[in-house]
Amino acid sequence: MAAAQERLSDGTGGMDEAKDGNREGSGTAVPSAFQAAVQALRGSRLRPQIEVEPTRAPQRLAPHAYALEATVLDGDQDLADGRLVLLHDPAGHDAWRGTFRLVTLVRAELEPEMAADPLLPEVCWSWLTGALQARGLTYGEPSGTVTRASSHYFGGLSERPSASQIEIRASWTPREGLGGVPDTAAHLASWADLLAQVAGLPPAGPGDAAVVTLPQRRGPQSR
């Protein structure tokens, strides 16, 4: 099995495979540790500006996978979007140095001033690591890329203003706790913090957290 973070970093596979389809169990027993990790994700609550729902998980990155997608909204305007995939290989994975792996893709449009900042990639990566550290989470083997892209329009599209986008692809190994289960709810909250920061939302206030419950649409998936 190819290492998830390697496929993510070189732009082949990774989050793009999450479009392939969440898979129901096909005779393979779903480990209790994975079930508990998924239930923690499904029971989490996030600030109301972030809409989250289950989506199709990758089929070839690990024996067991569960995926979420999110959109950060300001009224009717989409400020950012992303996917978070939980991977699990009960046999362990040398590259992960654990049995679980979290893989993410986060995208947002940029203001021209921010897009021109030469330190933007380093800043965006620090948002990811800072979000994890701010919640006191321990993790290992972080890997990823930060890509900045600009679009300029010509001909029949010349009236459109130029646009810039930032894309963060990353993966990390959450440290396992009691029963071999990582604190996936806390990692999801950190990921939501990253989405909010990329979208330019102010820090969540006391009344913003624990408001929106994730939809209970699909259970844990296995190959």
Rosetta silent file (secondary structure, phi, psi, omega in degrees, C-alpha in Angstrom):
SEQUENCE: MAAAQERLSDGTGGMDEAKDGNREGSGTAVPSAFQAAVQALRGSRLRPQIEVEPTRAPQRLAPHAYALEATVLDGDQDLADGRLVLLHDPAGHDAWRGTFRLVTLVRAELEPEMAADPLLPEVCWSWLTGALQARGLTYGEPSGTVTRASSHYFGGLSERPSASQIEIRASWTPREGLGGVPDTAAHLASWADLLAQVAGLPPAGPGDAAVVTLPQRRGPQSR
SCORE:     score description
SCORE:     0.000 S_00000001
   1 L     0.000  130.108 -179.768    0.000    0.000    0.000 S_00000001
   2 L   -68.894  146.206  179.503    1.409    3.381   -0.960 S_00000001
   3 L   -68.322  130.921 -175.590    2.037    5.808    1.866 S_00000001
   4 H   -60.761  -43.197 -176.286   -0.829    8.275    2.076 S_00000001
   5 H   -69.601  -28.463  177.892    1.340   11.271    2.782 S_00000001
   6 H   -69.733  -42.375  179.241    3.659   10.516   -0.137 S_00000001
   7 H   -66.267  -34.080  177.827    0.761   10.312   -2.567 S_00000001
   8 H   -67.701  -44.514 -174.069   -0.614   13.522   -1.095 S_00000001
   9 H   -67.569  -36.184 -176.929    2.662   15.412   -1.343 S_00000001
  10 L   -90.606    6.061  174.016    3.390   14.595   -4.966 S_00000001
  11 L    81.194    5.469  178.799   -0.130   15.458   -6.070 S_00000001
  12 L  -109.409  128.295 -178.624   -1.098   11.947   -7.182 S_00000001
  13 L    74.905 -129.899  179.578   -3.984   10.247   -5.436 S_00000001
  14 H    60.047 -132.213 -173.981   -4.426   11.483   -1.895 S_00000001
  15 H   -64.816  -28.334 -179.592   -7.531   13.594   -1.392 S_00000001
  16 H   -60.528  -27.978  179.660   -8.579   13.326   -5.045 S_00000001
  17 H   -72.210  -13.804 -178.965   -9.323    9.661   -4.437 S_00000001
  18 H   -66.539   -9.101  177.078  -11.907   10.652   -1.850 S_00000001
  19 H   -82.749   -8.271 -171.077  -14.312   11.129   -4.749 S_00000001
  20 L   -73.037  -28.160  177.055  -14.275    7.424   -5.525 S_00000001
  21 L   134.646  126.945  170.603  -16.910    6.365   -3.037 S_00000001
  22 L   -65.460  140.716 -173.991  -17.463    5.550    0.598 S_00000001
  23 L  -117.922  130.801  176.183  -17.584    1.805    0.821 S_00000001
  24 L   -75.019  155.691 -179.935  -19.829   -0.300    2.986 S_00000001
  25 L   -57.675  131.971 -177.996  -18.309   -3.303    4.734 S_00000001
  26 L  -118.530   56.098  178.637  -17.919   -6.185    2.290 S_00000001
  27 L    92.915  -10.622  179.091  -17.337   -9.059    4.668 S_00000001
  28 L   -92.143  126.469 -179.887  -14.365   -7.421    6.404 S_00000001
  29 L   -65.863  136.836  177.931  -14.896   -6.831   10.120 S_00000001
  30 L   -87.515  119.774 -177.789  -14.608   -3.187   11.115 S_00000001
  31 L   -59.183  144.987 -179.120  -12.152   -2.861   14.054 S_00000001
  32 H   -62.437  -34.680  178.957  -13.638   -1.495   17.262 S_00000001
  33 H   -63.228  -40.375  178.859  -10.908    1.180   17.468 S_00000001
  34 H   -68.698  -41.992  177.585  -11.890    2.494   14.043 S_00000001
  35 H   -58.777  -43.174  179.886  -15.578    2.416   14.925 S_00000001
  36 H   -65.539  -39.955  179.527  -14.895    4.444   18.070 S_00000001
  37 H   -64.339  -39.632  179.272  -12.759    6.962   16.144 S_00000001
  38 H   -69.698  -42.741  179.139  -15.510    7.427   13.554 S_00000001
  39 H   -60.272  -35.704  177.073  -18.245    7.774   16.167 S_00000001
  40 H   -64.463  -39.036  176.613  -16.223   10.541   17.817 S_00000001
  41 H   -64.545  -45.351 -175.703  -16.094   12.374   14.497 S_00000001
  42 H   -69.719  -23.654  179.975  -19.809   11.913   13.894 S_00000001
  43 L   -92.955    1.020 -176.522  -20.692   13.141   17.365 S_00000001
  44 L   -75.922  156.211  176.949  -18.587   16.314   17.163 S_00000001
  45 E  -124.501  140.018 -176.853  -20.014   19.821   17.094 S_00000001
  46 E  -127.330  168.424  179.426  -18.487   22.782   15.251 S_00000001
  47 L   -62.118  150.093 -169.041  -19.057   26.519   14.974 S_00000001
  48 L   -65.739  -20.627 -179.743  -22.161   27.368   12.894 S_00000001
  49 L   -73.806  -11.192 -177.062  -20.279   28.933    9.972 S_00000001
  50 E  -108.460  113.459  177.878  -18.774   25.538    9.111 S_00000001
  51 E   -95.827  125.304 -175.481  -21.101   23.052    7.436 S_00000001
  52 E  -126.561  140.797  174.593  -19.810   19.472    7.586 S_00000001
  53 E  -151.674  155.042  176.884  -21.169   16.238    6.160 S_00000001
  54 E   -63.060  149.821  176.525  -19.870   12.733    5.374 S_00000001
  55 E  -140.187  177.261 -177.481  -18.541   12.182    1.871 S_00000001
  56 L   -69.019  136.294 -177.016  -17.089    9.329   -0.115 S_00000001
  57 L   -98.058  156.782  178.553  -13.862    7.944    1.279 S_00000001
  58 L   -66.048  151.128 -175.912  -10.808    6.720   -0.665 S_00000001
  59 L  -103.333  -15.144 -170.146  -10.686    3.024   -1.470 S_00000001
  60 L  -120.460    1.882 -177.233   -6.985    2.345   -1.904 S_00000001
  61 L   -87.883  -26.384 -177.783   -5.138    4.235    0.812 S_00000001
  62 L  -162.883  160.630  178.367   -5.968    1.975    3.749 S_00000001
  63 L   -61.409  -29.330 -178.367   -8.162   -1.008    4.669 S_00000001
  64 E  -133.841  138.126 -177.561  -10.582    1.298    6.504 S_00000001
  65 E  -152.263  148.888  176.330  -11.445    4.920    5.758 S_00000001
  66 E  -143.384  138.431 -173.026  -14.003    7.561    6.649 S_00000001
  67 E  -132.954  146.849  175.497  -14.264   11.023    5.068 S_00000001
  68 E  -127.570  150.809  170.825  -15.871   14.382    5.774 S_00000001
  69 E  -127.418  149.824 -174.861  -16.191   17.499    3.668 S_00000001
  70 E  -138.854  151.439  173.507  -16.757   21.017    4.944 S_00000001
  71 E  -131.005  133.581  175.819  -17.661   24.458    3.656 S_00000001
  72 E   -96.273  122.287 -173.192  -17.076   27.721    5.509 S_00000001
  73 E  -116.029  144.120  169.466  -19.987   30.078    4.854 S_00000001
  74 E  -128.268   92.952 -170.725  -20.592   33.779    5.329 S_00000001
  75 L    68.240 -121.936  178.359  -24.243   34.146    4.436 S_00000001
  76 L   -95.372    1.633 -175.846  -24.483   32.774    0.887 S_00000001
  77 E   -94.541  129.703  174.258  -20.755   33.183    0.228 S_00000001
  78 E   -84.227  119.594 -178.540  -18.370   30.220    0.346 S_00000001
  79 E   -93.869  -30.834 -178.637  -15.155   31.354    2.032 S_00000001
  80 E  -164.921  162.067  175.231  -13.267   28.047    2.084 S_00000001
  81 E  -148.787  165.410 -179.463  -13.807   24.329    1.703 S_00000001
  82 E  -172.018  172.085  174.249  -11.992   21.136    2.525 S_00000001
  83 E  -131.539  147.656  174.895  -11.990   17.406    3.135 S_00000001
  84 E  -130.819  125.919 -178.722  -10.721   15.377    6.065 S_00000001
  85 E  -118.477  129.997  173.285  -10.103   11.631    5.710 S_00000001
  86 E   -99.649  121.289  178.495   -9.472    9.231    8.579 S_00000001
  87 E  -109.454  147.682  178.152   -7.432    6.181    7.521 S_00000001
  88 E  -144.562  128.022  173.572   -6.874    3.045    9.575 S_00000001
  89 E  -126.397  103.989 -176.568   -4.629    0.043    9.020 S_00000001
  90 E   -56.942  -25.462 -179.598   -4.818   -2.341   12.011 S_00000001
  91 E   -80.063   -6.540 -176.755   -1.488   -3.881   10.983 S_00000001
  92 E    84.786  164.680 -177.440    0.244   -0.526   11.237 S_00000001
  93 E  -142.625  125.176 -175.896    2.083    1.400    8.543 S_00000001
  94 L   -57.843  -43.450 -177.352    5.811    2.095    8.516 S_00000001
  95 L   -69.875  -32.896  178.800    5.457    5.560    6.983 S_00000001
  96 L   -76.649  -32.693 -170.502    2.695    6.559    9.402 S_00000001
  97 L    59.881   44.800  179.108    4.419    5.081   12.480 S_00000001
  98 E   177.043 -173.996  179.759    0.965    4.197   13.749 S_00000001
  99 E  -107.729   -9.396  177.809   -2.308    2.596   12.738 S_00000001
 100 E  -119.023  153.333  175.102   -4.273    5.803   12.048 S_00000001
 101 E  -147.944  138.693  173.457   -3.625    8.654    9.640 S_00000001
 102 E  -109.270  132.859 -177.725   -5.469   11.907    8.974 S_00000001
 103 E  -127.073  134.940 -176.134   -5.321   13.374    5.476 S_00000001
 104 E  -137.854  153.368  168.990   -6.691   16.783    4.515 S_00000001
 105 E  -132.446  125.996  179.332   -7.229   19.161    1.639 S_00000001
 106 E  -129.161  133.385 -179.538   -8.166   22.790    2.407 S_00000001
 107 E  -134.188  147.630  176.881   -8.799   25.502   -0.201 S_00000001
 108 E  -157.244  149.903  172.091   -9.711   29.190   -0.051 S_00000001
 109 E   -76.241  150.123 -175.897   -9.759   32.262   -2.248 S_00000001
 110 E  -116.002  146.245  168.245   -7.196   34.911   -1.354 S_00000001
 111 L   -71.365  147.256 -177.562   -7.243   38.679   -1.182 S_00000001
 112 H   -53.961  -38.945 -178.407   -4.669   40.178   -3.605 S_00000001
 113 H   -64.952  -41.016  179.472   -2.565   41.562   -0.760 S_00000001
 114 H   -70.252  -38.604 -178.913   -2.328   38.185    0.952 S_00000001
 115 H   -62.299  -28.255 -177.768   -1.642   36.353   -2.312 S_00000001
 116 L   -83.634   -6.969 -177.632    1.392   38.570   -2.896 S_00000001
 117 L   -71.414  118.260 -178.046    2.978   37.760    0.469 S_00000001
 118 L   -66.004  -20.011  179.994    6.132   35.692   -0.223 S_00000001
 119 L   -92.523    6.976 -175.270    5.838   34.048    3.203 S_00000001
 120 H   -55.889  -47.067 -179.922    2.267   32.880    2.617 S_00000001
 121 H   -57.847  -43.907  178.985    3.070   29.141    2.243 S_00000001
 122 H   -63.951  -38.005  179.566    5.035   29.098    5.503 S_00000001
 123 H   -64.961  -44.357 -178.845    2.252   31.021    7.247 S_00000001
 124 H   -64.577  -39.757  177.358   -0.436   28.613    6.035 S_00000001
 125 H   -64.881  -36.885  178.542    1.567   25.586    7.164 S_00000001
 126 H   -67.613  -27.700  175.180    2.022   27.211   10.581 S_00000001
 127 H   -63.443  -40.669  179.062   -1.772   27.613   10.775 S_00000001
 128 H   -64.845  -54.757 -178.241   -2.125   23.839   10.485 S_00000001
 129 H   -65.672  -35.512  179.296    0.523   22.954   13.074 S_00000001
 130 H   -67.027  -36.056  178.325   -0.575   25.811   15.303 S_00000001
 131 H   -63.775  -39.116  177.849   -4.204   24.623   15.259 S_00000001
 132 H   -68.716  -44.432 -177.953   -3.101   21.192   16.476 S_00000001
 133 H   -68.231  -33.353 -177.817   -0.771   22.578   19.125 S_00000001
 134 H   -63.740  -26.579  178.486   -3.354   25.081   20.377 S_00000001
 135 L   -99.189   11.630  175.049   -5.586   22.187   21.433 S_00000001
 136 L    69.449   26.164 -177.334   -2.711   20.319   23.045 S_00000001
 137 L   -85.795  139.789  172.748   -2.745   17.487   20.513 S_00000001
 138 L  -102.056  140.403 -176.285    0.238   15.230   19.994 S_00000001
 139 E  -154.363  166.552 -179.788    0.891   13.925   16.507 S_00000001
 140 E  -139.306  168.502  174.340    3.698   12.577   14.370 S_00000001
 141 E    49.312   49.748  176.915    5.066   12.363   10.850 S_00000001
 142 E   -68.699  143.106 -179.510    3.444   15.557    9.465 S_00000001
 143 E  -153.857  148.717  177.384    3.759   15.944    5.703 S_00000001
 144 E   167.370 -175.861  179.596    2.191   18.118    3.040 S_00000001
 145 E  -136.930  152.562  170.723    2.281   20.925    0.522 S_00000001
 146 E  -123.543  121.951 -175.433    0.981   24.485    0.307 S_00000001
 147 E  -119.209  131.729  176.694    0.169   25.652   -3.220 S_00000001
 148 E  -112.668  129.033 -177.651   -0.653   29.183   -4.313 S_00000001
 149 E  -131.632  145.551  177.919   -2.328   29.641   -7.715 S_00000001
 150 E  -124.472  144.014  178.177   -3.484   32.698   -9.664 S_00000001
 151 E  -121.916  131.741  177.076   -5.996   32.948  -12.509 S_00000001
 152 L  -123.582  136.201 -170.462   -6.071   35.748  -15.081 S_00000001
 153 L  -108.493  143.319 -175.783   -8.920   36.018  -17.587 S_00000001
 154 L  -137.291  167.878  177.650   -8.766   36.992  -21.255 S_00000001
 155 H    61.328 -128.586 -178.709  -10.974   37.339  -24.306 S_00000001
 156 H   -64.818  -12.905  179.696  -14.632   36.748  -23.514 S_00000001
 157 H  -106.030    8.647 -171.732  -13.730   36.405  -19.836 S_00000001
 158 L   -64.103  -18.421  179.879  -11.589   39.524  -19.630 S_00000001
 159 L   -77.001  -14.358  179.067  -14.141   41.371  -17.487 S_00000001
 160 L   -74.354  138.862  177.070  -13.577   38.938  -14.635 S_00000001
 161 L   -72.670  152.697  175.797  -11.136   40.128  -11.990 S_00000001
 162 L   -61.019  150.150 -177.845   -7.985   38.116  -11.398 S_00000001
 163 E  -135.774  148.290  177.899   -8.306   35.551   -8.634 S_00000001
 164 E  -129.128  148.583 -178.319   -5.878   33.725   -6.361 S_00000001
 165 E  -137.770  145.454  173.392   -6.333   30.563   -4.336 S_00000001
 166 E  -111.142  142.071  179.390   -4.411   28.773   -1.612 S_00000001
 167 E  -134.034  125.158  177.985   -4.485   24.992   -1.264 S_00000001
 168 E  -111.497  120.585  172.220   -3.162   23.033    1.710 S_00000001
 169 E  -115.495  126.416 -175.285   -2.662   19.270    1.351 S_00000001
 170 E  -153.436  160.396  173.272   -1.409   17.590    4.476 S_00000001
 171 E  -148.451  153.421  178.913   -1.392   14.419    6.531 S_00000001
 172 E  -156.658  161.630 -179.312   -0.328   13.511   10.047 S_00000001
 173 E  -102.434  111.832  177.265   -0.491   10.606   12.495 S_00000001
 174 E   -73.024  137.480  179.483   -2.716   11.242   15.537 S_00000001
 175 L   -70.637  136.926 -176.429   -1.350    9.719   18.711 S_00000001
 176 E   -84.809  141.623  179.656   -3.464    6.837   19.962 S_00000001
 177 L  -108.135 -141.531 -177.608   -4.987    6.916   23.410 S_00000001
 178 H   -58.429  129.967  179.817   -6.959    4.484   25.517 S_00000001
 179 H    72.725   14.334 -179.472   -7.833    1.333   23.576 S_00000001
 180 H    74.299   20.328 -176.598   -5.665    2.431   20.676 S_00000001
 181 L  -107.533  123.504  175.786   -8.164    5.162   19.689 S_00000001
 182 E   -75.526  160.313  178.736   -6.937    8.686   18.819 S_00000001
 183 L   -80.920   76.867 -175.100   -8.881   11.752   19.937 S_00000001
 184 H   -67.409  -29.598  178.272  -10.444   12.301   16.533 S_00000001
 185 H   -62.377  -42.345  179.307  -12.991   14.793   17.867 S_00000001
 186 H   -68.512  -37.770  176.947  -10.182   17.107   18.996 S_00000001
 187 H   -65.542  -37.773  176.283   -8.364   16.686   15.682 S_00000001
 188 H   -63.727  -41.701  177.983  -11.591   17.567   13.862 S_00000001
 189 H   -61.992  -39.827  177.006  -11.937   20.686   16.018 S_00000001
 190 H   -64.830  -40.930  177.868   -8.354   21.665   15.146 S_00000001
 191 H   -62.549  -39.729  176.923   -9.091   21.102   11.461 S_00000001
 192 H   -63.767  -37.573  175.840  -12.153   23.342   11.797 S_00000001
 193 H   -61.063  -41.450  177.601   -9.926   25.996   13.389 S_00000001
 194 H   -62.348  -46.792  178.647   -7.640   25.766   10.345 S_00000001
 195 H   -57.389  -45.036 -179.181  -10.589   26.127    7.960 S_00000001
 196 H   -63.262  -40.418 -178.998  -11.843   29.166    9.848 S_00000001
 197 H   -68.546  -42.496  177.438   -8.414   30.803    9.825 S_00000001
 198 H   -62.495  -35.261 -179.607   -7.897   30.179    6.117 S_00000001
 199 H   -77.239  -11.492  179.744  -11.362   31.615    5.475 S_00000001
 200 L    85.616   18.019  177.382  -10.519   34.737    7.477 S_00000001
 201 L   -76.925  150.054  174.630  -13.065   34.183   10.249 S_00000001
 202 L   -69.971  160.735  177.679  -12.329   35.645   13.684 S_00000001
 203 L   -55.203  145.973 -178.721  -11.478   33.190   16.479 S_00000001
 204 L   -65.542  136.524  174.760  -14.502   31.316   17.809 S_00000001
 205 L   -87.972  176.050 -177.991  -16.139   32.830   20.841 S_00000001
 206 L   -57.275  -29.102 -177.732  -17.572   30.866   23.778 S_00000001
 207 L   -91.908   -3.323 -175.838  -20.950   30.647   22.066 S_00000001
 208 L   -86.421  -32.799 -176.673  -19.678   29.581   18.658 S_00000001
 209 L   -79.125  162.276  175.251  -18.403   26.102   19.459 S_00000001
 210 L    57.391   49.305 -179.680  -20.598   23.063   20.040 S_00000001
 211 L  -118.058  -47.370 -174.942  -23.484   24.290   17.914 S_00000001
 212 E  -103.297  125.932  179.198  -23.720   22.243   14.734 S_00000001
 213 E   -93.078  139.179  177.750  -23.860   18.448   14.912 S_00000001
 214 L   -65.556  141.266  178.135  -22.443   16.370   12.068 S_00000001
 215 L   -63.616  144.843  179.639  -25.126   14.502   10.072 S_00000001
 216 L   -99.958   75.351 -173.734  -25.465   10.805   10.875 S_00000001
 217 L  -100.687  -38.888 -175.132  -25.620    9.526    7.303 S_00000001
 218 L  -135.537  150.536  177.246  -23.055    6.749    6.970 S_00000001
 219 L   -93.874 -176.610  178.545  -21.232    4.397    9.275 S_00000001
 220 L   -57.917  146.042 -176.723  -17.589    3.295    9.241 S_00000001
 221 E  -114.643  147.058  175.134  -16.409    1.944    5.932 S_00000001
 222 E  -139.709  156.653 -177.582  -14.059   -0.961    5.185 S_00000001
 223 L   -74.840    0.000    0.000  -12.655   -2.434    2.057 S_00000001
